[in-house]
Amino acid sequence: MDIEKYYKTKDLNEASYIYFLKIPFEGLVKKENFYLFVFPNSKETQKASMEYWSNNAIGNIKEFADAQKTLKNLIFSRN
């Protein structure tokens, strides 16, 4: 994958927030003992990441939890 084209994070909560915002999920990249969540490296993704890390993330907590559950299921289905 092209590093410039993709935004990668290993933080499940950050990835869940980005996914919750309906930013396209590009996939998982397996590293030695963890996975990277991959999204397009867009302004929308960068904004979502900044909102998350600056404690300005907002939204429906149930939808966020559902997004997190989906990403967890993707990880565990690969193990």
N, CA, C and O atoms as a DFTB+ gen file, in Angstrom:
316 C
 N C O
     1  1       0.833      -1.187       0.000
     2  2       0.000       0.000       0.000
     3  2       0.877       1.249       0.000
     4  3       1.900       1.292       0.683
     5  1       0.493       2.223      -0.735
     6  2       1.201       3.496      -0.830
     7  2       1.008       4.284       0.463
     8  3      -0.124       4.585       0.843
     9  1       2.109       4.620       1.139
    10  2       2.045       5.308       2.425
    11  2       1.326       6.651       2.316
    12  3       0.565       7.011       3.214
    13  1       1.549       7.391       1.246
    14  2       0.923       8.697       1.076
    15  2      -0.580       8.586       0.838
    16  3      -1.334       9.494       1.187
    17  1      -1.003       7.508       0.262
    18  2      -2.401       7.338      -0.131
    19  2      -3.285       6.872       1.027
    20  3      -4.501       7.058       0.984
    21  1      -2.698       6.275       2.049
    22  2      -3.467       5.668       3.126
    23  2      -3.114       6.238       4.491
    24  3      -1.970       6.610       4.751
    25  1      -4.115       6.297       5.353
    26  2      -3.937       6.665       6.750
    27  2      -4.051       5.373       7.551
    28  3      -5.032       4.643       7.416
    29  1      -3.058       5.090       8.380
    30  2      -3.043       3.854       9.158
    31  2      -2.964       4.185      10.640
    32  3      -2.250       5.099      11.051
    33  1      -3.702       3.433      11.427
    34  2      -3.636       3.569      12.876
    35  2      -3.772       2.196      13.514
    36  3      -4.473       1.327      12.995
    37  1      -3.099       2.005      14.640
    38  2      -3.288       0.754      15.376
    39  2      -4.220       0.955      16.566
    40  3      -4.533       0.002      17.280
    41  1      -4.660       2.182      16.777
    42  2      -5.551       2.500      17.887
    43  2      -6.998       2.129      17.533
    44  3      -7.599       2.734      16.645
    45  1      -7.544       1.144      18.226
    46  2      -8.896       0.663      17.933
    47  2      -9.944       1.758      18.107
    48  3     -10.860       1.869      17.292
    49  1      -9.822       2.559      19.149
    50  2     -10.820       3.606      19.379
    51  2     -10.774       4.680      18.296
    52  3     -11.819       5.127      17.824
    53  1      -9.585       5.093      17.904
    54  2      -9.465       6.072      16.822
    55  2     -10.051       5.500      15.529
    56  3     -10.820       6.170      14.840
    57  1      -9.685       4.268      15.210
    58  2     -10.205       3.623      14.000
    59  2     -11.722       3.494      14.062
    60  3     -12.405       3.677      13.053
    61  1     -12.245       3.183      15.228
    62  2     -13.695       3.059      15.387
    63  2     -14.384       4.389      15.133
    64  3     -15.444       4.431      14.509
    65  1     -13.793       5.473      15.611
    66  2     -14.376       6.798      15.375
    67  2     -14.353       7.140      13.885
    68  3     -15.343       7.633      13.343
    69  1     -13.245       6.884      13.238
    70  2     -13.142       7.157      11.799
    71  2     -14.164       6.316      11.038
    72  3     -14.850       6.822      10.150
    73  1     -14.265       5.050      11.380
    74  2     -15.224       4.146      10.733
    75  2     -16.663       4.580      11.017
    76  3     -17.514       4.552      10.128
    77  1     -16.924       4.975      12.248
    78  2     -18.238       5.464      12.665
    79  2     -18.677       6.661      11.821
    80  3     -19.868       6.828      11.557
    81  1     -17.729       7.490      11.402
    82  2     -18.031       8.661      10.575
    83  2     -18.257       8.300       9.105
    84  3     -18.415       9.181       8.259
    85  1     -18.272       7.011       8.813
    86  2     -18.548       6.506       7.453
    87  2     -17.432       6.822       6.456
    88  3     -17.669       6.893       5.250
    89  1     -16.231       7.008       6.964
    90  2     -15.071       7.153       6.089
    91  2     -14.727       5.745       5.601
    92  3     -14.651       4.820       6.409
    93  1     -14.520       5.569       4.307
    94  2     -14.309       4.217       3.762
    95  2     -13.163       3.472       4.452
    96  3     -12.062       3.998       4.617
    97  1     -13.453       2.253       4.842
    98  2     -12.457       1.377       5.460
    99  2     -11.757       0.616       4.351
   100  3     -12.405      -0.061       3.553
   101  1     -10.432       0.723       4.296
   102  2      -9.660       0.101       3.217
   103  2      -9.161      -1.295       3.571
   104  3      -8.852      -2.087       2.680
   105  1      -9.080      -1.605       4.864
   106  2      -8.646      -2.938       5.244
   107  2      -7.747      -2.957       6.462
   108  3      -7.548      -1.944       7.133
   109  1      -7.211      -4.134       6.731
   110  2      -6.299      -4.366       7.847
   111  2      -4.939      -4.767       7.303
   112  3      -4.843      -5.460       6.290
   113  1      -3.890      -4.325       7.984
   114  2      -2.531      -4.750       7.655
   115  2      -1.969      -5.428       8.896
   116  3      -1.884      -4.813       9.960
   117  1      -1.589      -6.684       8.762
   118  2      -1.045      -7.449       9.887
   119  2       0.418      -7.103      10.091
   120  3       1.223      -7.162       9.162
   121  1       0.744      -6.744      11.315
   122  2       2.133      -6.557      11.729
   123  2       2.480      -7.723      12.652
   124  3       1.683      -8.649      12.802
   125  1       3.646      -7.689      13.265
   126  2       4.079      -8.829      14.077
   127  2       3.046      -9.253      15.114
   128  3       2.647     -10.417      15.149
   129  1       2.610      -8.323      15.957
   130  2       1.668      -8.694      17.016
   131  2       0.482      -7.732      17.123
   132  3      -0.141      -7.624      18.179
   133  1       0.178      -7.040      16.036
   134  2      -0.976      -6.147      16.015
   135  2      -1.418      -5.917      14.577
   136  3      -0.744      -6.323      13.631
   137  1      -2.556      -5.263      14.432
   138  2      -3.079      -4.895      13.119
   139  2      -3.106      -3.383      12.980
   140  3      -3.277      -2.657      13.960
   141  1      -2.935      -2.921      11.750
   142  2      -3.156      -1.518      11.420
   143  2      -4.489      -1.416      10.690
   144  3      -4.772      -2.199       9.783
   145  1      -5.297      -0.456      11.088
   146  2      -6.544      -0.157      10.397
   147  2      -6.212       0.860       9.314
   148  3      -5.521       1.844       9.579
   149  1      -6.695       0.633       8.103
   150  2      -6.309       1.459       6.963
   151  2      -7.529       2.191       6.403
   152  3      -8.579       1.599       6.149
   153  1      -7.350       3.497       6.222
   154  2      -8.372       4.377       5.664
   155  2      -7.717       5.240       4.593
   156  3      -6.491       5.340       4.550
   157  1      -8.515       5.867       3.725
   158  2      -7.903       6.783       2.761
   159  2      -7.280       7.966       3.508
   160  3      -7.828       8.430       4.508
   161  1      -6.154       8.444       3.028
   162  2      -5.493       9.583       3.659
   163  2      -6.098      10.870       3.093
   164  3      -5.480      11.567       2.288
   165  1      -7.313      11.160       3.532
   166  2      -8.059      12.310       3.026
   167  2      -8.143      13.400       4.090
   168  3      -7.811      13.174       5.254
   169  1      -8.585      14.567       3.681
   170  2      -8.807      15.652       4.643
   171  2      -9.842      15.238       5.679
   172  3      -9.732      15.586       6.855
   173  1     -10.845      14.494       5.236
   174  2     -11.893      14.013       6.136
   175  2     -11.305      13.076       7.203
   176  3     -11.666      13.165       8.376
   177  1     -10.416      12.195       6.795
   178  2      -9.780      11.276       7.741
   179  2      -8.890      12.039       8.712
   180  3      -8.913      11.776       9.915
   181  1      -8.112      12.977       8.200
   182  2      -7.237      13.781       9.059
   183  2      -8.051      14.576      10.079
   184  3      -7.671      14.676      11.246
   185  1      -9.170      15.138       9.631
   186  2     -10.051      15.905      10.524
   187  2     -10.612      15.001      11.616
   188  3     -10.641      15.383      12.786
   189  1     -11.057      13.810      11.240
   190  2     -11.599      12.856      12.211
   191  2     -10.545      12.477      13.250
   192  3     -10.841      12.406      14.442
   193  1      -9.328      12.236      12.800
   194  2      -8.242      11.891      13.713
   195  2      -7.968      13.033      14.690
   196  3      -7.794      12.802      15.887
   197  1      -7.931      14.248      14.185
   198  2      -7.699      15.413      15.050
   199  2      -8.841      15.582      16.056
   200  3      -8.596      15.895      17.222
   201  1     -10.079      15.379      15.618
   202  2     -11.224      15.466      16.536
   203  2     -11.087      14.429      17.644
   204  3     -11.310      14.728      18.817
   205  1     -10.722      13.220      17.265
   206  2     -10.585      12.155      18.250
   207  2      -9.493      12.486      19.272
   208  3      -9.736      12.433      20.478
   209  1      -8.303      12.823      18.797
   210  2      -7.166      13.037      19.691
   211  2      -7.255      14.332      20.492
   212  3      -6.583      14.469      21.515
   213  1      -8.071      15.283      20.047
   214  2      -8.225      16.537      20.802
   215  2      -9.489      16.529      21.672
   216  3      -9.926      17.572      22.158
   217  1     -10.065      15.338      21.859
   218  2     -11.267      15.172      22.683
   219  2     -12.456      15.984      22.187
   220  3     -13.270      16.449      22.984
   221  1     -12.556      16.153      20.878
   222  2     -13.676      16.865      20.278
   223  2     -14.563      15.939      19.454
   224  3     -15.379      16.405      18.658
   225  1     -14.410      14.651      19.638
   226  2     -15.232      13.682      18.909
   227  2     -16.655      13.723      19.462
   228  3     -16.869      13.722      20.674
   229  1     -17.616      13.760      18.549
   230  2     -19.014      13.770      18.967
   231  2     -19.790      12.755      18.137
   232  3     -19.370      12.375      17.043
   233  1     -20.910      12.329      18.663
   234  2     -21.753      11.418      17.907
   235  2     -22.536      10.492      18.808
   236  3     -22.474      10.586      20.033
   237  1     -23.263       9.611      18.190
   238  2     -24.109       8.646      18.862
   239  2     -23.248       7.504      19.396
   240  3     -22.607       6.793      18.622
   241  1     -23.233       7.330      20.709
   242  2     -22.357       6.334      21.328
   243  2     -22.723       4.908      20.906
   244  3     -21.839       4.059      20.797
   245  1     -23.983       4.636      20.671
   246  2     -24.398       3.303      20.215
   247  2     -23.821       3.008      18.837
   248  3     -23.326       1.907      18.596
   249  1     -23.879       3.976      17.936
   250  2     -23.314       3.786      16.597
   251  2     -21.797       3.632      16.667
   252  3     -21.218       2.850      15.912
   253  1     -21.148       4.376      17.575
   254  2     -19.703       4.233      17.771
   255  2     -19.382       2.823      18.265
   256  3     -18.463       2.178      17.759
   257  1     -20.138       2.347      19.252
   258  2     -19.910       1.001      19.795
   259  2     -20.121      -0.063      18.722
   260  3     -19.382      -1.047      18.670
   261  1     -21.121       0.128      17.868
   262  2     -21.352      -0.808      16.764
   263  2     -20.174      -0.813      15.792
   264  3     -19.766      -1.869      15.308
   265  1     -19.631       0.371      15.510
   266  2     -18.466       0.472      14.623
   267  2     -17.276      -0.257      15.241
   268  3     -16.557      -0.979      14.550
   269  1     -17.074      -0.066      16.541
   270  2     -15.971      -0.727      17.231
   271  2     -16.146      -2.246      17.205
   272  3     -15.181      -2.979      16.988
   273  1     -17.354      -2.711      17.423
   274  2     -17.624      -4.152      17.397
   275  2     -17.326      -4.735      16.016
   276  3     -16.765      -5.825      15.911
   277  1     -17.696      -4.019      14.969
   278  2     -17.425      -4.475      13.604
   279  2     -15.925      -4.626      13.369
   280  3     -15.480      -5.631      12.815
   281  1     -15.142      -3.626      13.789
   282  2     -13.692      -3.697      13.591
   283  2     -13.070      -4.821      14.416
   284  3     -12.168      -5.511      13.941
   285  1     -13.539      -5.008      15.639
   286  2     -13.043      -6.121      16.457
   287  2     -13.344      -7.457      15.786
   288  3     -12.494      -8.347      15.749
   289  1     -14.547      -7.590      15.260
   290  2     -14.919      -8.834      14.579
   291  2     -14.015      -9.107      13.384
   292  3     -13.672     -10.259      13.118
   293  1     -13.628      -8.065      12.665
   294  2     -12.711      -8.239      11.537
   295  2     -11.368      -8.796      12.004
   296  3     -10.797      -9.678      11.362
   297  1     -10.873      -8.280      13.118
   298  2      -9.591      -8.757      13.651
   299  2      -9.704     -10.222      14.067
   300  3      -8.882     -11.048      13.670
   301  1     -10.714     -10.541      14.861
   302  2     -10.832     -11.889      15.403
   303  2     -11.188     -12.917      14.344
   304  3     -10.904     -14.102      14.521
   305  1     -11.797     -12.498      13.260
   306  2     -12.106     -13.441      12.189
   307  2     -10.856     -13.824      11.400
   308  3     -10.873     -14.797      10.647
   309  1      -9.775     -13.068      11.567
   310  2      -8.521     -13.351      10.860
   311  2      -7.559     -14.175      11.697
   312  3      -6.554     -14.660      11.178
   313  1      -7.842     -14.339      12.959
   314  2      -6.941     -15.104      13.838
   315  2      -7.321     -16.554      13.886
   316  3      -6.671     -17.340      14.575
